[in-house]
mmCIF file with all atom_site columns, C-alpha atoms in Angstrom:
data_model
loop_
_atom_site.group_PDB
_atom_site.id
_atom_site.type_symbol
_atom_site.label_atom_id
_atom_site.label_alt_id
_atom_site.label_comp_id
_atom_site.label_asym_id
_atom_site.label_entity_id
_atom_site.label_seq_id
_atom_site.pdbx_PDB_ins_code
_atom_site.Cartn_x
_atom_site.Cartn_y
_atom_site.Cartn_z
_atom_site.occupancy
_atom_site.B_iso_or_equiv
_atom_site.pdbx_formal_charge
_atom_site.auth_seq_id
_atom_site.auth_comp_id
_atom_site.auth_asym_id
_atom_site.auth_atom_id
_atom_site.pdbx_PDB_model_num
ATOM 1   C CA . UNK E 1 1   ? 15.036 107.869 128.172 1.00 57.00 ? 9   UNK E CA 1
ATOM 2   C CA . UNK E 1 2   ? 18.358 106.538 129.562 1.00 60.00 ? 10  UNK E CA 1
ATOM 3   C CA . UNK E 1 3   ? 21.453 108.629 129.001 1.00 67.00 ? 11  UNK E CA 1
ATOM 4   C CA . UNK E 1 4   ? 24.201 107.688 126.568 1.00 67.00 ? 12  UNK E CA 1
ATOM 5   C CA . UNK E 1 5   ? 27.539 107.044 128.296 1.00 66.00 ? 13  UNK E CA 1
ATOM 6   C CA . UNK E 1 6   ? 29.294 109.424 125.882 1.00 69.00 ? 14  UNK E CA 1
ATOM 7   C CA . UNK E 1 7   ? 27.080 112.272 127.161 1.00 69.00 ? 15  UNK E CA 1
ATOM 8   C CA . UNK E 1 8   ? 28.235 111.592 130.696 1.00 71.00 ? 16  UNK E CA 1
ATOM 9   C CA . UNK E 1 9   ? 31.965 111.442 130.037 1.00 71.00 ? 17  UNK E CA 1
ATOM 10  C CA . UNK E 1 10  ? 31.830 114.660 127.999 1.00 72.00 ? 18  UNK E CA 1
ATOM 11  C CA . UNK E 1 11  ? 30.667 116.605 131.083 1.00 73.00 ? 19  UNK E CA 1
ATOM 12  C CA . UNK E 1 12  ? 33.154 117.767 133.757 1.00 75.00 ? 20  UNK E CA 1
ATOM 13  C CA . UNK E 1 13  ? 30.947 116.428 136.583 1.00 74.00 ? 21  UNK E CA 1
ATOM 14  C CA . UNK E 1 14  ? 31.291 112.861 135.297 1.00 76.00 ? 22  UNK E CA 1
ATOM 15  C CA . UNK E 1 15  ? 34.611 113.003 133.420 1.00 78.00 ? 23  UNK E CA 1
ATOM 16  C CA . UNK E 1 16  ? 36.572 111.049 136.045 1.00 84.00 ? 24  UNK E CA 1
ATOM 17  C CA . UNK E 1 17  ? 34.292 108.014 135.970 1.00 82.00 ? 25  UNK E CA 1
ATOM 18  C CA . UNK E 1 18  ? 35.730 104.786 134.615 1.00 84.00 ? 26  UNK E CA 1
ATOM 19  C CA . UNK E 1 19  ? 33.796 102.743 132.021 1.00 81.00 ? 27  UNK E CA 1
ATOM 20  C CA . UNK E 1 20  ? 32.092 100.502 134.593 1.00 86.00 ? 28  UNK E CA 1
ATOM 21  C CA . UNK E 1 21  ? 30.973 103.436 136.745 1.00 83.00 ? 29  UNK E CA 1
ATOM 22  C CA . UNK E 1 22  ? 29.721 105.269 133.691 1.00 80.00 ? 30  UNK E CA 1
ATOM 23  C CA . UNK E 1 23  ? 27.682 102.259 132.583 1.00 81.00 ? 31  UNK E CA 1
ATOM 24  C CA . UNK E 1 24  ? 26.105 101.959 136.041 1.00 83.00 ? 32  UNK E CA 1
ATOM 25  C CA . UNK E 1 25  ? 25.279 105.660 136.101 1.00 81.00 ? 33  UNK E CA 1
ATOM 26  C CA . UNK E 1 26  ? 23.569 105.565 132.696 1.00 80.00 ? 34  UNK E CA 1
ATOM 27  C CA . UNK E 1 27  ? 21.001 103.224 134.242 1.00 81.00 ? 35  UNK E CA 1
ATOM 28  C CA . UNK E 1 28  ? 20.066 105.899 136.809 1.00 79.00 ? 36  UNK E CA 1
ATOM 29  C CA . UNK E 1 29  ? 20.269 108.986 134.589 1.00 85.00 ? 37  UNK E CA 1
ATOM 30  C CA . UNK E 1 30  ? 17.682 110.007 132.028 1.00 88.00 ? 38  UNK E CA 1
ATOM 31  C CA . UNK E 1 31  ? 17.587 112.691 129.355 1.00 90.00 ? 39  UNK E CA 1
ATOM 32  C CA . UNK E 1 32  ? 15.100 115.510 128.821 1.00 94.00 ? 40  UNK E CA 1
ATOM 33  C CA . UNK E 1 33  ? 14.733 117.698 125.743 1.00 96.00 ? 41  UNK E CA 1
ATOM 34  C CA . UNK E 1 34  ? 13.042 121.085 126.032 1.00 98.00 ? 42  UNK E CA 1
ATOM 35  C CA . UNK E 1 35  ? 12.055 123.653 123.430 1.00 98.00 ? 43  UNK E CA 1
ATOM 36  C CA . UNK E 1 36  ? 12.773 127.325 124.078 1.00 98.00 ? 44  UNK E CA 1
ATOM 37  C CA . UNK E 1 37  ? 10.334 128.814 126.582 1.00 97.00 ? 45  UNK E CA 1
ATOM 38  C CA . UNK E 1 38  ? 9.357  125.534 128.219 1.00 98.00 ? 46  UNK E CA 1
ATOM 39  C CA . UNK E 1 39  ? 9.270  125.691 132.022 1.00 97.00 ? 47  UNK E CA 1
ATOM 40  C CA . UNK E 1 40  ? 10.951 122.634 133.563 1.00 97.00 ? 48  UNK E CA 1
ATOM 41  C CA . UNK E 1 41  ? 9.753  123.391 137.095 1.00 96.00 ? 49  UNK E CA 1
ATOM 42  C CA . UNK E 1 42  ? 8.358  126.264 139.140 1.00 95.00 ? 50  UNK E CA 1
ATOM 43  C CA . UNK E 1 43  ? 9.196  127.492 142.632 1.00 93.00 ? 51  UNK E CA 1
ATOM 44  C CA . UNK E 1 44  ? 7.085  125.499 145.080 1.00 92.00 ? 52  UNK E CA 1
ATOM 45  C CA . UNK E 1 45  ? 6.930  122.365 142.919 1.00 93.00 ? 53  UNK E CA 1
ATOM 46  C CA . UNK E 1 46  ? 8.115  119.162 144.592 1.00 91.00 ? 54  UNK E CA 1
ATOM 47  C CA . UNK E 1 47  ? 11.797 118.581 143.880 1.00 88.00 ? 55  UNK E CA 1
ATOM 48  C CA . UNK E 1 48  ? 12.904 115.056 143.073 1.00 85.00 ? 56  UNK E CA 1
ATOM 49  C CA . UNK E 1 49  ? 15.771 115.432 140.589 1.00 90.00 ? 57  UNK E CA 1
ATOM 50  C CA . UNK E 1 50  ? 18.775 117.505 139.673 1.00 90.00 ? 58  UNK E CA 1
ATOM 51  C CA . UNK E 1 51  ? 19.818 118.380 136.141 1.00 94.00 ? 59  UNK E CA 1
ATOM 52  C CA . UNK E 1 52  ? 22.982 118.787 134.084 1.00 92.00 ? 60  UNK E CA 1
ATOM 53  C CA . UNK E 1 53  ? 22.857 120.899 130.911 1.00 94.00 ? 61  UNK E CA 1
ATOM 54  C CA . UNK E 1 54  ? 24.196 118.942 127.923 1.00 91.00 ? 62  UNK E CA 1
ATOM 55  C CA . UNK E 1 55  ? 23.361 121.581 125.302 1.00 94.00 ? 63  UNK E CA 1
ATOM 56  C CA . UNK E 1 56  ? 21.390 124.794 125.253 1.00 97.00 ? 64  UNK E CA 1
ATOM 57  C CA . UNK E 1 57  ? 20.697 127.081 128.207 1.00 98.00 ? 65  UNK E CA 1
ATOM 58  C CA . UNK E 1 58  ? 18.416 127.249 131.226 1.00 98.00 ? 66  UNK E CA 1
ATOM 59  C CA . UNK E 1 59  ? 17.437 130.338 133.198 1.00 98.00 ? 67  UNK E CA 1
ATOM 60  C CA . UNK E 1 60  ? 16.934 129.929 136.941 1.00 98.00 ? 68  UNK E CA 1
ATOM 61  C CA . UNK E 1 61  ? 14.753 132.647 138.471 1.00 97.00 ? 69  UNK E CA 1
ATOM 62  C CA . UNK E 1 62  ? 12.435 133.654 141.285 1.00 95.00 ? 70  UNK E CA 1
ATOM 63  C CA . UNK E 1 63  ? 9.565  136.134 141.389 1.00 92.00 ? 71  UNK E CA 1
ATOM 64  C CA . UNK E 1 64  ? 9.515  138.881 144.008 1.00 91.00 ? 72  UNK E CA 1
ATOM 65  C CA . UNK E 1 65  ? 6.423  139.931 145.968 1.00 89.00 ? 73  UNK E CA 1
ATOM 66  C CA . UNK E 1 66  ? 5.439  142.305 143.152 1.00 91.00 ? 74  UNK E CA 1
ATOM 67  C CA . UNK E 1 67  ? 5.613  139.447 140.646 1.00 87.00 ? 75  UNK E CA 1
ATOM 68  C CA . UNK E 1 68  ? 8.758  140.707 138.921 1.00 93.00 ? 76  UNK E CA 1
ATOM 69  C CA . UNK E 1 69  ? 11.212 138.125 137.663 1.00 94.00 ? 77  UNK E CA 1
ATOM 70  C CA . UNK E 1 70  ? 14.652 138.070 139.301 1.00 95.00 ? 78  UNK E CA 1
ATOM 71  C CA . UNK E 1 71  ? 17.159 136.021 137.315 1.00 96.00 ? 79  UNK E CA 1
ATOM 72  C CA . UNK E 1 72  ? 19.498 134.111 139.619 1.00 96.00 ? 80  UNK E CA 1
ATOM 73  C CA . UNK E 1 73  ? 21.684 132.481 136.982 1.00 97.00 ? 81  UNK E CA 1
ATOM 74  C CA . UNK E 1 74  ? 21.889 131.038 133.489 1.00 97.00 ? 82  UNK E CA 1
ATOM 75  C CA . UNK E 1 75  ? 23.051 127.454 133.205 1.00 97.00 ? 83  UNK E CA 1
ATOM 76  C CA . UNK E 1 76  ? 25.076 126.408 130.167 1.00 96.00 ? 84  UNK E CA 1
ATOM 77  C CA . UNK E 1 77  ? 26.543 123.038 129.074 1.00 92.00 ? 85  UNK E CA 1
ATOM 78  C CA . UNK E 1 78  ? 28.220 121.296 131.986 1.00 88.00 ? 86  UNK E CA 1
ATOM 79  C CA . UNK E 1 79  ? 26.340 123.318 134.632 1.00 93.00 ? 87  UNK E CA 1
ATOM 80  C CA . UNK E 1 80  ? 24.315 121.570 137.346 1.00 92.00 ? 88  UNK E CA 1
ATOM 81  C CA . UNK E 1 81  ? 21.072 122.928 138.811 1.00 95.00 ? 89  UNK E CA 1
ATOM 82  C CA . UNK E 1 82  ? 18.218 121.708 140.986 1.00 92.00 ? 90  UNK E CA 1
ATOM 83  C CA . UNK E 1 83  ? 20.600 119.851 143.297 1.00 88.00 ? 91  UNK E CA 1
ATOM 84  C CA . UNK E 1 84  ? 18.922 121.148 146.468 1.00 86.00 ? 92  UNK E CA 1
ATOM 85  C CA . UNK E 1 85  ? 16.078 118.738 145.713 1.00 76.00 ? 93  UNK E CA 1
ATOM 86  C CA . UNK E 1 86  ? 18.533 115.866 146.074 1.00 73.00 ? 94  UNK E CA 1
ATOM 87  C CA . UNK E 1 87  ? 19.658 117.139 149.485 1.00 79.00 ? 95  UNK E CA 1
ATOM 88  C CA . UNK E 1 88  ? 16.531 118.265 151.299 1.00 80.00 ? 96  UNK E CA 1
ATOM 89  C CA . UNK E 1 89  ? 13.575 116.717 149.409 1.00 76.00 ? 97  UNK E CA 1
ATOM 90  C CA . UNK E 1 90  ? 11.756 120.031 149.889 1.00 83.00 ? 98  UNK E CA 1
ATOM 91  C CA . UNK E 1 91  ? 9.894  122.108 147.309 1.00 91.00 ? 99  UNK E CA 1
ATOM 92  C CA . UNK E 1 92  ? 11.772 123.925 144.546 1.00 93.00 ? 100 UNK E CA 1
ATOM 93  C CA . UNK E 1 93  ? 13.106 127.292 145.666 1.00 92.00 ? 101 UNK E CA 1
ATOM 94  C CA . UNK E 1 94  ? 13.269 128.738 142.143 1.00 95.00 ? 102 UNK E CA 1
ATOM 95  C CA . UNK E 1 95  ? 11.865 128.191 138.663 1.00 96.00 ? 103 UNK E CA 1
ATOM 96  C CA . UNK E 1 96  ? 13.727 126.946 135.580 1.00 97.00 ? 104 UNK E CA 1
ATOM 97  C CA . UNK E 1 97  ? 12.916 127.752 131.949 1.00 98.00 ? 105 UNK E CA 1
ATOM 98  C CA . UNK E 1 98  ? 14.701 126.798 128.727 1.00 98.00 ? 106 UNK E CA 1
ATOM 99  C CA . UNK E 1 99  ? 16.166 129.840 126.956 1.00 98.00 ? 107 UNK E CA 1
ATOM 100 C CA . UNK E 1 100 ? 16.689 127.874 123.741 1.00 98.00 ? 108 UNK E CA 1
ATOM 101 C CA . UNK E 1 101 ? 16.378 124.292 122.574 1.00 98.00 ? 109 UNK E CA 1
ATOM 102 C CA . UNK E 1 102 ? 17.990 122.426 125.478 1.00 98.00 ? 110 UNK E CA 1
ATOM 103 C CA . UNK E 1 103 ? 19.060 118.888 126.337 1.00 95.00 ? 111 UNK E CA 1
ATOM 104 C CA . UNK E 1 104 ? 19.417 117.876 129.980 1.00 95.00 ? 112 UNK E CA 1
ATOM 105 C CA . UNK E 1 105 ? 20.558 114.898 131.989 1.00 91.00 ? 113 UNK E CA 1
ATOM 106 C CA . UNK E 1 106 ? 18.089 114.153 134.790 1.00 92.00 ? 114 UNK E CA 1
ATOM 107 C CA . UNK E 1 107 ? 19.416 112.535 137.965 1.00 87.00 ? 115 UNK E CA 1
ATOM 108 C CA . UNK E 1 108 ? 16.740 111.456 140.436 1.00 80.00 ? 116 UNK E CA 1
#
């Protein structure tokens, strides 16, 4: 679903856009809603988009050789994650799971 322009301007990453730029960007940005516990992507998955947290929280983690989870960071509203996929088009280097009901902007 396309993003609402008001969502974009409320986030620091997009706050300096003028109205025309914001309108153009809404055509390229979608929204995703996740319930708590839903995995957005796993390490090794193909990466084709980056995300901005609008509300809620995401946990970014990897698993070590013993299978134990190592939390790299928690992303909160305004935080960006998954941007490496936009730069290198390689597989995801970490996994992302929603810690609570979460709304994301998806930029591909």
